[in-house]
Short mmCIF file of N, CA and C in Angstrom, two decimals:
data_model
loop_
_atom_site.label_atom_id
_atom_site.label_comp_id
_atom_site.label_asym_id
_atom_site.label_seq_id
_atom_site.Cartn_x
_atom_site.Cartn_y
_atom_site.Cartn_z
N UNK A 4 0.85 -1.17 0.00
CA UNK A 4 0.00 0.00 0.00
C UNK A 4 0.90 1.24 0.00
N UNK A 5 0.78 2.17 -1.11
CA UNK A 5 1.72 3.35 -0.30
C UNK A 5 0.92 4.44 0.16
N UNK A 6 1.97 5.38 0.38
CA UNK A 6 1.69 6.56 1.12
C UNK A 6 0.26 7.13 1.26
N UNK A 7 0.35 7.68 -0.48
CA UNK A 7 -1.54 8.70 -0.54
C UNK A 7 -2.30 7.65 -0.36
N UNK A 8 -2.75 6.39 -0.14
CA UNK A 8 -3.50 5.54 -0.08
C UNK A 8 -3.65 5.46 0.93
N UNK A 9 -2.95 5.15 2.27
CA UNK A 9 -2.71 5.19 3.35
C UNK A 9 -3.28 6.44 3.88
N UNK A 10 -2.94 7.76 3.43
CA UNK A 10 -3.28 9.14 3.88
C UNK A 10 -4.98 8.99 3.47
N UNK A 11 -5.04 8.80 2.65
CA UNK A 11 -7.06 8.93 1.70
C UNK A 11 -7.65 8.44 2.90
N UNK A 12 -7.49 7.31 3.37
CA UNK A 12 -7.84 6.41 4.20
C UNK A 12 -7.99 6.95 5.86
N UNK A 13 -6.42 7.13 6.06
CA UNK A 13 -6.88 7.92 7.13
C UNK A 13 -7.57 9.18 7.41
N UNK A 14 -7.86 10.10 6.23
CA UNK A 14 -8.34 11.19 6.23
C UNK A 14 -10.03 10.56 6.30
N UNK A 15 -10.14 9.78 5.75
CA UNK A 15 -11.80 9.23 5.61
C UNK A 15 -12.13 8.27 6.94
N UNK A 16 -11.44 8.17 7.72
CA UNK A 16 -11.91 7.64 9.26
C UNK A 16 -11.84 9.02 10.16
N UNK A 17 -10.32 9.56 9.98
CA UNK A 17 -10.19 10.59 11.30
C UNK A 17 -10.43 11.95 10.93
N UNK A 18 -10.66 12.46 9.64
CA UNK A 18 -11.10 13.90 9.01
C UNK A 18 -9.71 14.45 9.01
N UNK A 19 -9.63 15.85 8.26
CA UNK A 19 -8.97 16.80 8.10
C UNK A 19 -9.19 18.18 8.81
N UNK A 20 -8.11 18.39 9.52
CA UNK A 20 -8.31 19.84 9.93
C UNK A 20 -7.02 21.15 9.70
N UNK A 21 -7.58 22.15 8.76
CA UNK A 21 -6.26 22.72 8.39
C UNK A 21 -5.73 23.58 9.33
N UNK A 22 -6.50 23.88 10.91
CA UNK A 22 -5.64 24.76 11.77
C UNK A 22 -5.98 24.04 12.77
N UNK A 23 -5.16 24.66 13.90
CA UNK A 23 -4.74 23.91 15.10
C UNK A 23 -6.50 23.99 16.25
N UNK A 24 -6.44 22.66 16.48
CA UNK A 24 -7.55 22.70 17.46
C UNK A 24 -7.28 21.73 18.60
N UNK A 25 -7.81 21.87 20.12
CA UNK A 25 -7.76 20.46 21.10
C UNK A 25 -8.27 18.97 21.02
N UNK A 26 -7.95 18.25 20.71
CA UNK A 26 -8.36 16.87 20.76
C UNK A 26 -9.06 16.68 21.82
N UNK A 27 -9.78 15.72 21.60
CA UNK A 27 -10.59 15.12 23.06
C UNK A 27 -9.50 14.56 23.99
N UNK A 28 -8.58 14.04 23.64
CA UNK A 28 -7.24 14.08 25.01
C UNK A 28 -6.82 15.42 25.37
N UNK A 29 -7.11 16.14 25.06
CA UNK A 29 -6.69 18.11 25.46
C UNK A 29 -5.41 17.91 24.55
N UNK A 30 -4.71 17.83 23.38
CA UNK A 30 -3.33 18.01 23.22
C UNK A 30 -3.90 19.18 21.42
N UNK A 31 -2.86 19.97 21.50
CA UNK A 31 -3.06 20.86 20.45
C UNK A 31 -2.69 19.73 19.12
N UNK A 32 -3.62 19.93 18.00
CA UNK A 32 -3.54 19.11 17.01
C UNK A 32 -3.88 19.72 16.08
N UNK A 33 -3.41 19.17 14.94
CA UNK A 33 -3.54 19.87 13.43
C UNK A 33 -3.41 18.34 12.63
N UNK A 34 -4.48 18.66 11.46
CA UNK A 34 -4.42 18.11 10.03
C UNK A 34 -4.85 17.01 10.73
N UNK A 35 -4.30 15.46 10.61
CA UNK A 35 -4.84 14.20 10.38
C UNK A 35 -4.77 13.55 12.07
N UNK A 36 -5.14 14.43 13.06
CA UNK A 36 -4.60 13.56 14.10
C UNK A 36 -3.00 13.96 14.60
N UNK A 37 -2.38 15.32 14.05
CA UNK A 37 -0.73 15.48 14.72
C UNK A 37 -0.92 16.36 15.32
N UNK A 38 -0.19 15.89 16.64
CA UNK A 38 -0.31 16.21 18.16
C UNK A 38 0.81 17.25 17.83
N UNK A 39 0.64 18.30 18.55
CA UNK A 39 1.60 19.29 18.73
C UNK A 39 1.86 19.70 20.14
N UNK A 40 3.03 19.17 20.57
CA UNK A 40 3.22 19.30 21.96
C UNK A 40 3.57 20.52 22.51
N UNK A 41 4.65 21.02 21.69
CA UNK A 41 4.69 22.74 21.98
C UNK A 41 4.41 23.67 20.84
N UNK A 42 4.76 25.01 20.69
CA UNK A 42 4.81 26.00 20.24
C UNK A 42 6.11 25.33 19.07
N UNK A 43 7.48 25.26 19.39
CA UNK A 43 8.04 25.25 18.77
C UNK A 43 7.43 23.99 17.30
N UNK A 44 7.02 22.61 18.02
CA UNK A 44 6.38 21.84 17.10
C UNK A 44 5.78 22.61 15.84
N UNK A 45 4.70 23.01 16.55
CA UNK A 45 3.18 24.07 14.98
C UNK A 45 4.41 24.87 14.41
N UNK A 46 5.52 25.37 14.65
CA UNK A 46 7.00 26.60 14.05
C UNK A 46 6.92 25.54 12.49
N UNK A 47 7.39 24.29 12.74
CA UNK A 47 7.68 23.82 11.68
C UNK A 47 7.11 23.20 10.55
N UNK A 48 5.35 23.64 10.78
CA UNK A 48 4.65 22.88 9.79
C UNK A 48 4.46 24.33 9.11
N UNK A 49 3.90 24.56 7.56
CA UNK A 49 3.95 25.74 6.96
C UNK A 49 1.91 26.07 7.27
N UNK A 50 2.03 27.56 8.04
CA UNK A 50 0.33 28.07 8.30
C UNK A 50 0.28 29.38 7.21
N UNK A 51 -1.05 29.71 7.11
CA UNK A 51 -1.34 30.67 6.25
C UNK A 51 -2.01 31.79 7.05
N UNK A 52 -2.15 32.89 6.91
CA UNK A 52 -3.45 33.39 7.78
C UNK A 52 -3.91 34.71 6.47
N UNK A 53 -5.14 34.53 6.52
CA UNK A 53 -5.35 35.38 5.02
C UNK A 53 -4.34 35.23 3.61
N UNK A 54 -4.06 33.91 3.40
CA UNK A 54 -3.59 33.79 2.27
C UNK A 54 -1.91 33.60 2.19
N UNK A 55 -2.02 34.21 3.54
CA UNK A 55 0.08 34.60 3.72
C UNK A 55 0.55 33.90 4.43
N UNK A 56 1.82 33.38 4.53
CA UNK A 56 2.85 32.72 5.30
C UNK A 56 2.51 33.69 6.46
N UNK A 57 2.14 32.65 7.57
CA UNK A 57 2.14 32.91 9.08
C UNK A 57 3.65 33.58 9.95
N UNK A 58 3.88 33.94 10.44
CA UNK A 58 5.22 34.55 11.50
C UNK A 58 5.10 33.33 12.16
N UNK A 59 6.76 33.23 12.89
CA UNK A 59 6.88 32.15 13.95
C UNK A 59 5.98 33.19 15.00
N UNK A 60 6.15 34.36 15.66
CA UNK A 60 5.44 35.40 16.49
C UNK A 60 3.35 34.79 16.20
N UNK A 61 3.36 34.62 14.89
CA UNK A 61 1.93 34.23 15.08
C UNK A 61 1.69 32.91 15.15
N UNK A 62 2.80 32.07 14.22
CA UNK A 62 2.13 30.78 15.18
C UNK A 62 2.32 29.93 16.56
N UNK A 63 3.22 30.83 17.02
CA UNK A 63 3.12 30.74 18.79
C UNK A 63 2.14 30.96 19.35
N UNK A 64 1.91 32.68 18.88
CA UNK A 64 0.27 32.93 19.61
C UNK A 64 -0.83 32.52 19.23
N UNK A 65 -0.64 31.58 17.90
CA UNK A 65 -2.18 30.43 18.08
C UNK A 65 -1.85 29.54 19.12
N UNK A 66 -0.83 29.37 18.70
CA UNK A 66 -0.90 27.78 19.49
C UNK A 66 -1.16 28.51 20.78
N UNK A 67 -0.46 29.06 21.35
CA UNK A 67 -1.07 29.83 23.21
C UNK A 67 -2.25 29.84 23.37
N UNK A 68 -2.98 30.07 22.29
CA UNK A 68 -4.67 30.55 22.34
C UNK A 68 -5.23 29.39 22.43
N UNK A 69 -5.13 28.59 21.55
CA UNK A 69 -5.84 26.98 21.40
C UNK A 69 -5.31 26.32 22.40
N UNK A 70 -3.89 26.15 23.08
CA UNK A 70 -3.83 25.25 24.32
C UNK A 70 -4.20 25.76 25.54
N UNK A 71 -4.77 27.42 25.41
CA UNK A 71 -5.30 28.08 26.66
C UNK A 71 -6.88 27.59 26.55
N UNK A 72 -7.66 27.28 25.55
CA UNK A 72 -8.97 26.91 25.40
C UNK A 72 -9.17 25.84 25.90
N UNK A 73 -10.48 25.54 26.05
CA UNK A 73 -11.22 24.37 26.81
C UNK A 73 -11.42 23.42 25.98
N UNK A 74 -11.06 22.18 26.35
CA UNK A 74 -11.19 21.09 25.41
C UNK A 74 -12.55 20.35 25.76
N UNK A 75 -12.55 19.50 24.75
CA UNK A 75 -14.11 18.55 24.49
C UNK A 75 -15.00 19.32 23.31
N UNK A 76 -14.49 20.12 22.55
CA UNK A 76 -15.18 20.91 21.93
C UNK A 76 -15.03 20.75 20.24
N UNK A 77 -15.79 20.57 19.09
CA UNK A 77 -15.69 20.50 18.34
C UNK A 77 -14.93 21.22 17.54
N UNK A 78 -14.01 20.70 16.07
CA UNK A 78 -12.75 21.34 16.01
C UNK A 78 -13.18 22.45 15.38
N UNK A 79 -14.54 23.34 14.89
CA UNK A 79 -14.58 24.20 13.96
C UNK A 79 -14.59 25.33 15.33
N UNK A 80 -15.08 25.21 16.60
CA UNK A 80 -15.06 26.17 17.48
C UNK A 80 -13.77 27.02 17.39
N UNK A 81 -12.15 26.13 17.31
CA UNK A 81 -11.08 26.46 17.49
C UNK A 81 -9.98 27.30 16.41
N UNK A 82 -11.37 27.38 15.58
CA UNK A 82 -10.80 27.79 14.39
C UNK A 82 -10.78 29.85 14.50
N UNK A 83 -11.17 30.06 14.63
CA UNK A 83 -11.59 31.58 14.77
C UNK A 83 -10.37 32.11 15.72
N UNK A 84 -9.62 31.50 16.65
CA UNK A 84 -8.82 31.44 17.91
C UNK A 84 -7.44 31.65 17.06
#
């Protein structure tokens, strides 16, 4: 089996999410299920915000915002944050 087959698959059990939200374990997560343990982690995946390459300065202060939020909450809540 390779890769995109593998990815299709998991995207069609666990969904897609293109910005950072809390998992039902509380851990900051993005895209297919990847856990982002700190700030520096979300530094190295590429974010957009209105179209543009994100600042390391802004994607710290998402991630601060979303691991300061309350978890159990559906991932579109975390999106606006």
């Amino acid at each position: 089996m390779n890769q995109q087959t593998i990815l299709e698959r998991l995207k069609s059990f666990e969904g897609f999410v293109p910005y950072m939200y809390r998992c039902t374990g509380g851990a900051v997560t993005a895209g297919i299920g990847h856990a982002l343990a700190t700030a520096a982690d979300a530094a190295v995946l590429q974010w957009e915000i209105s179209g543009r390459p994100a600042s390391p300065v802004e994607i710290a202060g998402d991630f601060e915002k979303i691991a300061a939020a309350p978890i159990g909450l559906v991932a579109e809540h975390y999106e606006p944050l």
